[in-house]
PDB file of C-alpha atoms and ligand atoms in Angstrom:
ATOM      1  CA  MET B 191     -13.298  16.190 -10.050  1.00 79.00           C
ATOM      2  CA  LEU B 192     -10.917  18.556 -11.843  1.00 88.00           C
ATOM      3  CA  GLU B 193     -12.896  21.594 -10.697  1.00 95.00           C
ATOM      4  CA  TYR B 194     -11.050  21.286  -7.387  1.00 98.00           C
ATOM      5  CA  PHE B 195      -7.621  21.202  -9.007  1.00 98.00           C
ATOM      6  CA  GLU B 196      -5.432  24.050 -10.129  1.00 98.00           C
ATOM      7  CA  ILE B 197      -2.684  22.472 -12.196  1.00 98.00           C
ATOM      8  CA  HIS B 198       0.385  24.490 -13.199  1.00 98.00           C
ATOM      9  CA  PRO B 199       0.731  24.754 -17.015  1.00 98.00           C
ATOM     10  CA  ASP B 200       4.114  22.970 -16.891  1.00 98.00           C
ATOM     11  CA  VAL B 201       2.452  20.040 -15.121  1.00 98.00           C
ATOM     12  CA  GLN B 202      -0.388  20.014 -17.653  1.00 98.00           C
ATOM     13  CA  GLU B 203       2.212  19.853 -20.404  1.00 97.00           C
ATOM     14  CA  ALA B 204       4.084  17.062 -18.620  1.00 97.00           C
ATOM     15  CA  MET B 205       0.846  15.114 -18.286  1.00 96.00           C
ATOM     16  CA  ARG B 206       0.072  15.555 -22.010  1.00 96.00           C
ATOM     17  CA  GLU B 207       3.596  14.720 -23.165  1.00 95.00           C
ATOM     18  CA  SER B 208       4.359  11.985 -20.584  1.00 93.00           C
ATOM     19  CA  ILE B 209       7.315  13.937 -19.215  1.00 96.00           C
ATOM     20  CA  PRO B 210       8.514  12.261 -15.988  1.00 97.00           C
ATOM     21  CA  VAL B 211       7.317  14.028 -12.878  1.00 98.00           C
ATOM     22  CA  VAL B 212       8.256  13.798  -9.195  1.00 98.00           C
ATOM     23  CA  VAL B 213       5.386  14.781  -6.939  1.00 98.00           C
ATOM     24  CA  MET B 214       6.542  16.299  -3.653  1.00 98.00           C
ATOM     25  CA  GLU B 215       4.594  16.427  -0.433  1.00 98.00           C
ATOM     26  CA  SER B 216       4.561  19.778   1.366  1.00 98.00           C
ATOM     27  CA  THR B 217       4.061  19.022   5.068  1.00 96.00           C
ATOM     28  CA  ILE B 218       7.755  18.335   5.656  1.00 94.00           C
ATOM     29  CA  TRP B 219       8.584  21.887   4.589  1.00 95.00           C
ATOM     30  CA  ALA B 220       6.019  23.457   6.898  1.00 93.00           C
ATOM     31  CA  GLN B 221       6.516  21.575  10.119  1.00 84.00           C
ATOM     32  CA  GLY B 222       9.725  19.592   9.985  1.00 72.00           C
ATOM     33  CA  LEU B 223      12.088  22.473   9.267  1.00 85.00           C
ATOM     34  CA  PRO B 224      12.537  26.190   9.995  1.00 84.00           C
ATOM     35  CA  THR B 225      10.902  28.188   7.138  1.00 89.00           C
ATOM     36  CA  LYS B 226      14.030  29.748   5.655  1.00 91.00           C
ATOM     37  CA  GLU B 227      15.969  26.479   5.586  1.00 91.00           C
ATOM     38  CA  ALA B 228      12.873  24.750   4.249  1.00 95.00           C
ATOM     39  CA  ILE B 229      12.458  27.055   1.244  1.00 97.00           C
ATOM     40  CA  ASN B 230      16.162  26.884   0.394  1.00 97.00           C
ATOM     41  CA  ALA B 231      16.190  23.098   0.665  1.00 97.00           C
ATOM     42  CA  LEU B 232      13.003  22.842  -1.369  1.00 98.00           C
ATOM     43  CA  MET B 233      14.574  24.889  -4.157  1.00 98.00           C
ATOM     44  CA  GLU B 234      17.630  22.632  -4.084  1.00 98.00           C
ATOM     45  CA  CYS B 235      15.418  19.555  -4.360  1.00 98.00           C
ATOM     46  CA  CYS B 236      13.596  21.054  -7.355  1.00 98.00           C
ATOM     47  CA  HIS B 237      16.963  21.774  -8.961  1.00 98.00           C
ATOM     48  CA  ILE B 238      18.151  18.205  -8.383  1.00 98.00           C
ATOM     49  CA  ILE B 239      14.976  16.788  -9.925  1.00 98.00           C
ATOM     50  CA  ARG B 240      15.315  19.015 -13.005  1.00 98.00           C
ATOM     51  CA  GLU B 241      18.965  17.992 -13.380  1.00 98.00           C
ATOM     52  CA  GLU B 242      17.699  14.429 -13.637  1.00 97.00           C
ATOM     53  CA  ASP B 243      15.347  15.470 -16.452  1.00 97.00           C
ATOM     54  CA  ALA B 244      12.148  15.249 -14.462  1.00 98.00           C
ATOM     55  CA  LEU B 245       9.674  17.935 -13.397  1.00 98.00           C
ATOM     56  CA  PRO B 246       9.377  18.708  -9.655  1.00 98.00           C
ATOM     57  CA  VAL B 247       5.750  19.157  -8.652  1.00 98.00           C
ATOM     58  CA  LEU B 248       4.976  20.498  -5.189  1.00 98.00           C
ATOM     59  CA  VAL B 249       1.442  19.912  -3.939  1.00 98.00           C
ATOM     60  CA  ALA B 250      -0.478  22.060  -1.447  1.00 98.00           C
ATOM     61  CA  LEU B 251      -4.018  23.355  -0.842  1.00 98.00           C
ATOM     62  CA  SER B 252      -5.147  26.977  -0.932  1.00 98.00           C
ATOM     63  CA  GLY B 253      -8.141  29.085  -1.964  1.00 97.00           C
ATOM     64  CA  GLY B 254     -10.421  26.083  -2.228  1.00 98.00           C
ATOM     65  CA  LYS B 255      -8.174  24.272  -4.696  1.00 98.00           C
ATOM     66  CA  ILE B 256      -5.656  21.477  -4.745  1.00 98.00           C
ATOM     67  CA  ARG B 257      -2.620  23.249  -6.135  1.00 98.00           C
ATOM     68  CA  VAL B 258      -0.548  20.847  -8.203  1.00 98.00           C
ATOM     69  CA  GLY B 259       2.784  22.485  -8.960  1.00 98.00           C
ATOM     70  CA  ILE B 260       2.293  25.474  -6.667  1.00 98.00           C
ATOM     71  CA  ARG B 261       4.942  28.114  -7.389  1.00 97.00           C
ATOM     72  CA  MET B 262       7.748  28.618  -4.891  1.00 96.00           C
ATOM     73  CA  ASP B 263       6.837  32.256  -4.176  1.00 96.00           C
ATOM     74  CA  GLU B 264       3.215  31.305  -3.512  1.00 97.00           C
ATOM     75  CA  PHE B 265       4.246  28.456  -1.249  1.00 97.00           C
ATOM     76  CA  SER B 266       6.681  30.661   0.618  1.00 96.00           C
ATOM     77  CA  GLU B 267       3.943  33.292   1.144  1.00 96.00           C
ATOM     78  CA  MET B 268       1.655  30.562   2.370  1.00 96.00           C
ATOM     79  CA  LEU B 269       4.166  29.482   5.014  1.00 95.00           C
ATOM     80  CA  ASP B 270       4.677  33.126   6.000  1.00 93.00           C
ATOM     81  CA  ARG B 271       0.925  33.599   6.509  1.00 93.00           C
ATOM     82  CA  GLY B 272       1.441  31.092   9.309  1.00 90.00           C
ATOM     83  CA  LYS B 273      -1.977  29.452   9.407  1.00 92.00           C
ATOM     84  CA  VAL B 274      -1.211  26.331   7.465  1.00 96.00           C
ATOM     85  CA  GLN B 275      -3.110  23.172   8.247  1.00 96.00           C
ATOM     86  CA  LYS B 276      -1.420  19.771   8.051  1.00 95.00           C
ATOM     87  CA  VAL B 277      -3.665  18.017   5.536  1.00 98.00           C
ATOM     88  CA  ASN B 278      -3.992  14.243   5.766  1.00 97.00           C
ATOM     89  CA  LEU B 279      -6.081  12.251   3.317  1.00 98.00           C
ATOM     90  CA  ARG B 280      -9.288  12.859   5.257  1.00 98.00           C
ATOM     91  CA  ASP B 281      -8.680  16.607   5.576  1.00 98.00           C
ATOM     92  CA  ILE B 282      -8.642  17.305   1.823  1.00 98.00           C
ATOM     93  CA  PRO B 283     -12.394  17.963   1.394  1.00 98.00           C
ATOM     94  CA  THR B 284     -12.767  20.032   4.574  1.00 98.00           C
ATOM     95  CA  CYS B 285      -9.715  22.156   3.764  1.00 98.00           C
ATOM     96  CA  ILE B 286     -11.095  22.795   0.245  1.00 98.00           C
ATOM     97  CA  GLN B 287     -14.541  23.677   1.628  1.00 98.00           C
ATOM     98  CA  ARG B 288     -13.011  26.204   4.052  1.00 98.00           C
ATOM     99  CA  HIS B 289     -10.640  27.656   1.428  1.00 98.00           C
ATOM    100  CA  GLY B 290      -7.855  27.091   3.934  1.00 98.00           C
ATOM    101  CA  ASP B 291      -4.098  26.925   3.418  1.00 98.00           C
ATOM    102  CA  GLY B 292      -2.931  23.338   3.722  1.00 98.00           C
ATOM    103  CA  THR B 293       0.263  21.367   3.284  1.00 98.00           C
ATOM    104  CA  THR B 294      -0.202  17.772   2.232  1.00 98.00           C
ATOM    105  CA  THR B 295       1.213  14.764   4.070  1.00 97.00           C
ATOM    106  CA  VAL B 296       2.280  11.640   2.206  1.00 98.00           C
ATOM    107  CA  SER B 297      -1.271  10.272   2.477  1.00 98.00           C
ATOM    108  CA  ALA B 298      -2.894  13.334   0.890  1.00 98.00           C
ATOM    109  CA  THR B 299      -0.107  13.666  -1.685  1.00 98.00           C
ATOM    110  CA  VAL B 300      -0.344  10.042  -2.779  1.00 98.00           C
ATOM    111  CA  PHE B 301      -4.094  10.375  -3.280  1.00 98.00           C
ATOM    112  CA  ILE B 302      -3.638  13.560  -5.332  1.00 98.00           C
ATOM    113  CA  ALA B 303      -0.804  12.078  -7.420  1.00 98.00           C
ATOM    114  CA  HIS B 304      -2.939   9.044  -8.154  1.00 97.00           C
ATOM    115  CA  SER B 305      -5.944  11.191  -9.106  1.00 97.00           C
ATOM    116  CA  LEU B 306      -3.830  12.713 -11.883  1.00 97.00           C
ATOM    117  CA  GLY B 307      -2.002   9.522 -12.874  1.00 96.00           C
ATOM    118  CA  LEU B 308       1.412  10.690 -11.639  1.00 97.00           C
ATOM    119  CA  PRO B 309       3.172   7.559 -10.357  1.00 97.00           C
ATOM    120  CA  VAL B 310       6.128   8.779  -8.223  1.00 98.00           C
ATOM    121  CA  VAL B 311       6.138  10.692  -4.924  1.00 98.00           C
ATOM    122  CA  ALA B 312       9.271  11.740  -3.022  1.00 98.00           C
ATOM    123  CA  THR B 313       9.379  12.620   0.654  1.00 98.00           C
ATOM    124  CA  GLY B 314      11.563  12.450   3.771  1.00 96.00           C
ATOM    125  CA  GLY B 315      10.005   9.680   5.799  1.00 95.00           C
ATOM    126  CA  ILE B 316       6.537   8.201   5.800  1.00 97.00           C
ATOM    127  CA  GLY B 317       4.272   7.946   8.830  1.00 95.00           C
ATOM    128  CA  GLY B 318       3.482   4.592  10.398  1.00 97.00           C
ATOM    129  CA  VAL B 319       2.667   2.902  13.679  1.00 97.00           C
ATOM    130  CA  HIS B 320       3.488   5.100  16.673  1.00 92.00           C
ATOM    131  CA  ARG B 321       5.416   3.692  19.623  1.00 88.00           C
ATOM    132  CA  ASN B 322       2.413   3.788  21.952  1.00 86.00           C
ATOM    133  CA  ALA B 323      -0.144   2.761  19.324  1.00 93.00           C
ATOM    134  CA  ASP B 324      -1.323  -0.117  21.528  1.00 93.00           C
ATOM    135  CA  LYS B 325      -2.941   2.541  23.709  1.00 91.00           C
ATOM    136  CA  THR B 326      -3.541   5.439  21.306  1.00 89.00           C
ATOM    137  CA  PHE B 327      -4.329   3.603  18.042  1.00 93.00           C
ATOM    138  CA  ASP B 328      -2.131   6.233  16.379  1.00 92.00           C
ATOM    139  CA  VAL B 329      -1.322   4.703  13.011  1.00 96.00           C
ATOM    140  CA  SER B 330      -0.605   7.100  10.157  1.00 95.00           C
ATOM    141  CA  ALA B 331      -3.021   7.395   7.253  1.00 97.00           C
ATOM    142  CA  ASP B 332       0.129   7.129   5.095  1.00 98.00           C
ATOM    143  CA  LEU B 333      -0.047   3.339   5.511  1.00 98.00           C
ATOM    144  CA  HIS B 334      -3.705   3.131   4.589  1.00 97.00           C
ATOM    145  CA  THR B 335      -3.036   5.260   1.513  1.00 98.00           C
ATOM    146  CA  LEU B 336       0.004   3.235   0.419  1.00 98.00           C
ATOM    147  CA  ALA B 337      -2.181   0.157   0.689  1.00 98.00           C
ATOM    148  CA  ASN B 338      -4.834   1.629  -1.582  1.00 98.00           C
ATOM    149  CA  TYR B 339      -3.136   3.713  -4.275  1.00 98.00           C
ATOM    150  CA  PRO B 340      -0.568   2.368  -6.741  1.00 97.00           C
ATOM    151  CA  ILE B 341       2.087   5.017  -6.234  1.00 98.00           C
ATOM    152  CA  ALA B 342       5.838   4.533  -5.758  1.00 98.00           C
ATOM    153  CA  VAL B 343       6.975   6.486  -2.710  1.00 98.00           C
ATOM    154  CA  VAL B 344      10.677   7.198  -2.164  1.00 98.00           C
ATOM    155  CA  ALA B 345      11.485   7.820   1.518  1.00 98.00           C
ATOM    156  CA  SER B 346      14.340   7.230   3.962  1.00 98.00           C
ATOM    157  CA  GLY B 347      12.295   4.664   5.799  1.00 93.00           C
ATOM    158  CA  VAL B 348       9.739   5.653   8.363  1.00 92.00           C
ATOM    159  CA  LYS B 349       9.941   8.526  10.799  1.00 85.00           C
ATOM    160  CA  SER B 350      12.384   7.738  13.594  1.00 80.00           C
ATOM    161  CA  ILE B 351       9.784   8.561  16.231  1.00 85.00           C
ATOM    162  CA  LEU B 352       7.756   5.475  15.278  1.00 92.00           C
ATOM    163  CA  ASN B 353       7.711   1.815  16.165  1.00 95.00           C
ATOM    164  CA  ILE B 354       9.635   0.609  13.122  1.00 96.00           C
ATOM    165  CA  GLY B 355       9.056  -3.118  13.697  1.00 97.00           C
ATOM    166  CA  ALA B 356       5.305  -2.674  14.015  1.00 98.00           C
ATOM    167  CA  THR B 357       5.257  -0.431  10.931  1.00 98.00           C
ATOM    168  CA  LEU B 358       7.072  -3.073   8.872  1.00 98.00           C
ATOM    169  CA  GLU B 359       4.595  -5.727  10.071  1.00 98.00           C
ATOM    170  CA  MET B 360       1.690  -3.477   9.158  1.00 98.00           C
ATOM    171  CA  MET B 361       3.059  -2.890   5.661  1.00 98.00           C
ATOM    172  CA  GLU B 362       3.277  -6.645   5.176  1.00 98.00           C
ATOM    173  CA  THR B 363      -0.326  -7.029   6.339  1.00 98.00           C
ATOM    174  CA  LEU B 364      -1.452  -4.304   3.948  1.00 98.00           C
ATOM    175  CA  GLY B 365       0.341  -5.831   0.960  1.00 97.00           C
ATOM    176  CA  ILE B 366       2.779  -2.977   0.432  1.00 97.00           C
ATOM    177  CA  PRO B 367       6.073  -4.061  -1.209  1.00 97.00           C
ATOM    178  CA  VAL B 368       8.992  -2.539   0.718  1.00 98.00           C
ATOM    179  CA  ILE B 369      12.368  -2.383  -1.039  1.00 98.00           C
ATOM    180  CA  ALA B 370      15.518  -1.043   0.564  1.00 98.00           C
ATOM    181  CA  TYR B 371      17.825   0.538  -1.977  1.00 98.00           C
ATOM    182  CA  GLY B 372      21.375  -0.717  -1.574  1.00 98.00           C
ATOM    183  CA  THR B 373      21.135  -1.765   2.071  1.00 97.00           C
ATOM    184  CA  ASP B 374      20.309  -4.892   4.116  1.00 98.00           C
ATOM    185  CA  LEU B 375      18.816  -3.107   7.103  1.00 97.00           C
ATOM    186  CA  PHE B 376      15.677  -1.043   6.903  1.00 97.00           C
ATOM    187  CA  PRO B 377      16.814   2.590   7.230  1.00 97.00           C
ATOM    188  CA  SER B 378      15.445   4.683  10.093  1.00 95.00           C
ATOM    189  CA  PHE B 379      15.298   8.178   8.680  1.00 95.00           C
ATOM    190  CA  TYR B 380      18.157   9.987  10.472  1.00 95.00           C
ATOM    191  CA  CYS B 381      20.192   6.738  10.558  1.00 96.00           C
ATOM    192  CA  ARG B 382      21.191   4.526   7.653  1.00 96.00           C
ATOM    193  CA  THR B 383      20.330   1.481   9.718  1.00 95.00           C
ATOM    194  CA  SER B 384      17.806   0.098  12.186  1.00 94.00           C
ATOM    195  CA  GLN B 385      17.618  -3.205  14.046  1.00 94.00           C
ATOM    196  CA  PHE B 386      15.255  -4.489  11.384  1.00 97.00           C
ATOM    197  CA  PRO B 387      16.264  -6.334   8.235  1.00 97.00           C
ATOM    198  CA  ALA B 388      14.719  -4.819   5.135  1.00 97.00           C
ATOM    199  CA  PRO B 389      12.046  -7.100   3.632  1.00 97.00           C
ATOM    200  CA  GLU B 390      13.837  -6.816   0.260  1.00 98.00           C
ATOM    201  CA  ARG B 391      17.099  -5.325  -0.896  1.00 98.00           C
ATOM    202  CA  MET B 392      17.786  -4.158  -4.435  1.00 98.00           C
ATOM    203  CA  ASP B 393      20.913  -2.367  -5.602  1.00 98.00           C
ATOM    204  CA  ASP B 394      19.776  -1.455  -9.068  1.00 98.00           C
ATOM    205  CA  LEU B 395      17.070   1.141  -9.667  1.00 98.00           C
ATOM    206  CA  GLU B 396      16.062  -0.589 -12.909  1.00 97.00           C
ATOM    207  CA  GLU B 397      15.206  -3.644 -10.835  1.00 98.00           C
ATOM    208  CA  ILE B 398      13.079  -1.540  -8.503  1.00 98.00           C
ATOM    209  CA  ALA B 399      11.356   0.064 -11.490  1.00 98.00           C
ATOM    210  CA  GLY B 400      10.677  -3.478 -12.692  1.00 97.00           C
ATOM    211  CA  VAL B 401       8.837  -4.268  -9.448  1.00 97.00           C
ATOM    212  CA  VAL B 402       6.767  -1.092  -9.806  1.00 96.00           C
ATOM    213  CA  ARG B 403       5.823  -2.035 -13.362  1.00 95.00           C
ATOM    214  CA  ILE B 404       5.021  -5.652 -12.480  1.00 96.00           C
ATOM    215  CA  ARG B 405       2.631  -4.734  -9.707  1.00 94.00           C
ATOM    216  CA  ASN B 406       0.927  -2.274 -12.044  1.00 92.00           C
ATOM    217  CA  ARG B 407       0.550  -4.912 -14.747  1.00 92.00           C
ATOM    218  CA  LEU B 408      -0.836  -7.339 -12.181  1.00 95.00           C
ATOM    219  CA  GLY B 409      -3.397  -4.721 -11.196  1.00 94.00           C
ATOM    220  CA  MET B 410      -2.337  -4.693  -7.564  1.00 95.00           C
ATOM    221  CA  LYS B 411      -3.807  -1.658  -5.910  1.00 94.00           C
ATOM    222  CA  SER B 412      -1.068  -1.015  -3.379  1.00 96.00           C
ATOM    223  CA  GLY B 413       1.862   1.338  -3.765  1.00 97.00           C
ATOM    224  CA  VAL B 414       5.545   0.499  -3.303  1.00 98.00           C
ATOM    225  CA  LEU B 415       7.821   1.926  -0.631  1.00 98.00           C
ATOM    226  CA  ILE B 416      11.381   2.508  -1.788  1.00 98.00           C
ATOM    227  CA  ALA B 417      13.475   2.932   1.351  1.00 98.00           C
ATOM    228  CA  ASN B 418      16.529   4.970   0.450  1.00 98.00           C
ATOM    229  CA  PRO B 419      18.980   5.397   3.362  1.00 98.00           C
ATOM    230  CA  ILE B 420      20.301   8.819   4.351  1.00 98.00           C
ATOM    231  CA  PRO B 421      23.753   9.622   2.830  1.00 97.00           C
ATOM    232  CA  LYS B 422      26.587   8.246   5.029  1.00 97.00           C
ATOM    233  CA  ASP B 423      28.058  11.639   5.940  1.00 97.00           C
ATOM    234  CA  TYR B 424      24.804  12.781   7.512  1.00 97.00           C
ATOM    235  CA  SER B 425      23.724   9.581   9.228  1.00 97.00           C
ATOM    236  CA  LEU B 426      23.304   9.997  13.016  1.00 96.00           C
ATOM    237  CA  SER B 427      23.795   7.357  15.694  1.00 93.00           C
ATOM    238  CA  GLU B 428      20.871   5.050  16.426  1.00 91.00           C
ATOM    239  CA  ASN B 429      21.528   5.247  20.182  1.00 92.00           C
ATOM    240  CA  LEU B 430      21.538   9.020  20.212  1.00 92.00           C
ATOM    241  CA  MET B 431      18.321   9.145  18.211  1.00 93.00           C
ATOM    242  CA  ASP B 432      16.614   6.604  20.465  1.00 91.00           C
ATOM    243  CA  GLU B 433      17.530   8.647  23.496  1.00 94.00           C
ATOM    244  CA  VAL B 434      16.235  11.969  22.189  1.00 95.00           C
ATOM    245  CA  VAL B 435      13.090  10.404  20.735  1.00 92.00           C
ATOM    246  CA  GLU B 436      12.196   8.689  24.005  1.00 92.00           C
ATOM    247  CA  LYS B 437      12.812  11.873  25.947  1.00 95.00           C
ATOM    248  CA  SER B 438      10.701  14.042  23.663  1.00 94.00           C
ATOM    249  CA  LEU B 439       7.942  11.409  23.596  1.00 91.00           C
ATOM    250  CA  LEU B 440       7.701  11.539  27.388  1.00 93.00           C
ATOM    251  CA  GLU B 441       7.494  15.316  27.233  1.00 95.00           C
ATOM    252  CA  ALA B 442       4.728  15.165  24.632  1.00 93.00           C
ATOM    253  CA  THR B 443       2.749  12.748  26.803  1.00 91.00           C
ATOM    254  CA  ASP B 444       3.193  15.003  29.843  1.00 94.00           C
ATOM    255  CA  LEU B 445       1.953  17.975  27.842  1.00 96.00           C
ATOM    256  CA  GLY B 446      -1.069  16.003  26.613  1.00 94.00           C
ATOM    257  CA  ILE B 447      -0.142  16.396  22.948  1.00 93.00           C
ATOM    258  CA  THR B 448      -1.973  13.889  20.748  1.00 87.00           C
ATOM    259  CA  GLY B 449      -2.940  13.094  17.142  1.00 85.00           C
ATOM    260  CA  LYS B 450      -1.562  15.178  14.313  1.00 82.00           C
ATOM    261  CA  GLY B 451       0.185  17.458  16.793  1.00 86.00           C
ATOM    262  CA  VAL B 452       2.600  14.747  17.927  1.00 86.00           C
ATOM    263  CA  THR B 453       4.981  14.747  14.958  1.00 84.00           C
ATOM    264  CA  PRO B 454       5.526  18.519  14.743  1.00 86.00           C
ATOM    265  CA  TYR B 455       6.203  18.705  18.494  1.00 91.00           C
ATOM    266  CA  LEU B 456       8.646  15.800  18.488  1.00 91.00           C
ATOM    267  CA  LEU B 457      10.510  17.035  15.421  1.00 89.00           C
ATOM    268  CA  GLU B 458      11.040  20.458  16.914  1.00 90.00           C
ATOM    269  CA  ARG B 459      12.292  19.061  20.216  1.00 93.00           C
ATOM    270  CA  ILE B 460      14.576  16.577  18.473  1.00 94.00           C
ATOM    271  CA  HIS B 461      16.034  19.363  16.356  1.00 91.00           C
ATOM    272  CA  GLU B 462      16.697  21.388  19.523  1.00 93.00           C
ATOM    273  CA  MET B 463      18.193  18.485  21.444  1.00 95.00           C
ATOM    274  CA  THR B 464      20.604  17.529  18.656  1.00 95.00           C
ATOM    275  CA  GLY B 465      21.747  21.110  18.144  1.00 93.00           C
ATOM    276  CA  GLY B 466      20.360  21.217  14.605  1.00 92.00           C
ATOM    277  CA  ALA B 467      22.109  18.039  13.395  1.00 95.00           C
ATOM    278  CA  THR B 468      18.748  16.504  12.560  1.00 94.00           C
ATOM    279  CA  VAL B 469      17.807  19.528  10.429  1.00 94.00           C
ATOM    280  CA  LYS B 470      20.920  19.010   8.294  1.00 95.00           C
ATOM    281  CA  ALA B 471      20.245  15.273   8.143  1.00 96.00           C
ATOM    282  CA  ASN B 472      16.627  15.846   7.186  1.00 95.00           C
ATOM    283  CA  ILE B 473      17.578  18.131   4.307  1.00 97.00           C
ATOM    284  CA  ALA B 474      20.309  15.772   3.084  1.00 98.00           C
ATOM    285  CA  LEU B 475      17.949  12.815   2.923  1.00 98.00           C
ATOM    286  CA  ILE B 476      15.137  14.672   1.164  1.00 98.00           C
ATOM    287  CA  LYS B 477      17.594  15.830  -1.500  1.00 98.00           C
ATOM    288  CA  GLU B 478      18.748  12.274  -2.063  1.00 98.00           C
ATOM    289  CA  ASN B 479      15.161  11.010  -2.206  1.00 98.00           C
ATOM    290  CA  SER B 480      14.367  13.701  -4.780  1.00 98.00           C
ATOM    291  CA  ARG B 481      17.247  12.483  -6.934  1.00 98.00           C
ATOM    292  CA  ILE B 482      16.216   8.831  -6.666  1.00 98.00           C
ATOM    293  CA  GLY B 483      12.564   9.778  -7.245  1.00 98.00           C
ATOM    294  CA  ALA B 484      13.544  11.568 -10.460  1.00 98.00           C
ATOM    295  CA  LYS B 485      15.649   8.657 -11.740  1.00 98.00           C
ATOM    296  CA  LEU B 486      12.859   6.235 -10.920  1.00 98.00           C
ATOM    297  CA  SER B 487      10.192   8.369 -12.549  1.00 97.00           C
ATOM    298  CA  ARG B 488      12.124   8.266 -15.816  1.00 96.00           C
ATOM    299  CA  MET B 489      12.045   4.468 -15.631  1.00 96.00           C
ATOM    300  CA  VAL B 490       8.459   3.837 -14.576  1.00 92.00           C
ATOM    301  CA  TYR B 491       6.661   6.264 -16.827  1.00 76.00           C
ATOM    302  CA  TYR B 492       3.951   4.426 -18.611  1.00 57.00           C
TER     303      TYR B 492
HETATM  304  N1  PSU K 656       8.702  13.074   8.480  1.00 71.87           N
HETATM  305  C1  PSU K 656       9.311  14.174   8.959  1.00 71.87           C
HETATM  306  N2  PSU K 656       8.593  15.288   9.074  1.00 71.87           N
HETATM  307  C2  PSU K 656       7.277  15.327   8.749  1.00 71.87           C
HETATM  308  C3  PSU K 656       6.642  14.179   8.233  1.00 71.87           C
HETATM  309  C4  PSU K 656       7.408  13.073   8.120  1.00 71.87           C
HETATM  310  O1  PSU K 656      10.470  14.164   9.297  1.00 71.87           O
HETATM  311  O2  PSU K 656       6.676  16.366   8.882  1.00 71.87           O
HETATM  312  C5  PSU K 656       5.190  14.242   7.842  1.00 71.87           C
HETATM  313  C6  PSU K 656       4.965  13.632   6.464  1.00 71.87           C
HETATM  314  O3  PSU K 656       4.198  14.546   5.732  1.00 71.87           O
HETATM  315  C7  PSU K 656       4.165  12.380   6.763  1.00 71.87           C
HETATM  316  C8  PSU K 656       3.390  12.833   7.958  1.00 71.87           C
HETATM  317  O4  PSU K 656       3.333  11.994   5.687  1.00 71.87           O
HETATM  318  O5  PSU K 656       4.368  13.499   8.722  1.00 71.87           O
HETATM  319  C9  PSU K 656       2.705  11.741   8.724  1.00 71.87           C
HETATM  320  O6  PSU K 656       1.976  12.314   9.753  1.00 71.87           O
HETATM  321  P1  PSU K 656       1.006  11.444  10.666  1.00 71.87           P
HETATM  322  O7  PSU K 656       1.873  10.592  11.502  1.00 71.87           O
HETATM  323  O8  PSU K 656       0.234  12.445  11.459  1.00 71.87           O
HETATM  324  O9  PSU K 656       0.134  10.669   9.732  1.00 71.87           O
HETATM  325 MN1   MN K 657      -1.125  10.078  13.588  1.00 71.87          MN
END
């Protein structure tokens, strides 16, 4: 298995010495944000994680390898080359075979983190059930992966372009514990709130770490979703977000955009329609999730 991995020496050391690690997915940097902002924000996230005494570990694919702890300059060059594939769980082997450049989604990242025994992943928002999934069957592999790999994922809820209620139902079906950190309502990415009550609320990270440890000890195979709401100052209005999401969804349907292409298209349009407010919000929430991921990783290391 390890022949397909290239693991940065710092990560190897962390694995040997049980130094807490926060694994970071890479798709959000390649498609959710303009490249320059993305690299700057990524560096800030790494800084935040180090300040919390954990090691930031960015995951991507290139040259026929899974790069665990890819260096910032290499990642930046990869984005500049411009031919980066969005790699879901199922795309890992084909991307390796082709020696392609790939950024990993939550599903691919969770699988990779689990392969190396690294228990915490931080991201922006996870994928889930799409609003028109009754017709398209578009349900993110992120859910399948969270159901099957015991990783704690810190995210600001699910992507706002999704059907949040259906996604919460699906996570219950799949046996994925969902804990909102310090809030009663399940957060909806760009907004601190949604219409949906969070399945569980916990205000103390130690308590959340306790849940992570308990489900490990019980041998449950599912992960845990820690839903950490966007910081107050950056939270956008639910009505505004609903409006722009619906509008961009209609456009995407008209243009015949389907599958993996949907999210990147919607994100770009939403960023345009909100005059960049969602870019700022996106960066703010990823930074906060990095911080919480780092704190949590110090607590759950086993
Ligand atoms: N949220 C964002 N931007 C993104 C994603 C989430 O604001 O780019 C990415 C994450 O990598 C997530 C993936 O894992 O979208 C899910 O994609 P899909 O719905 O195709 O499974
Ligand atoms: Mn999809």
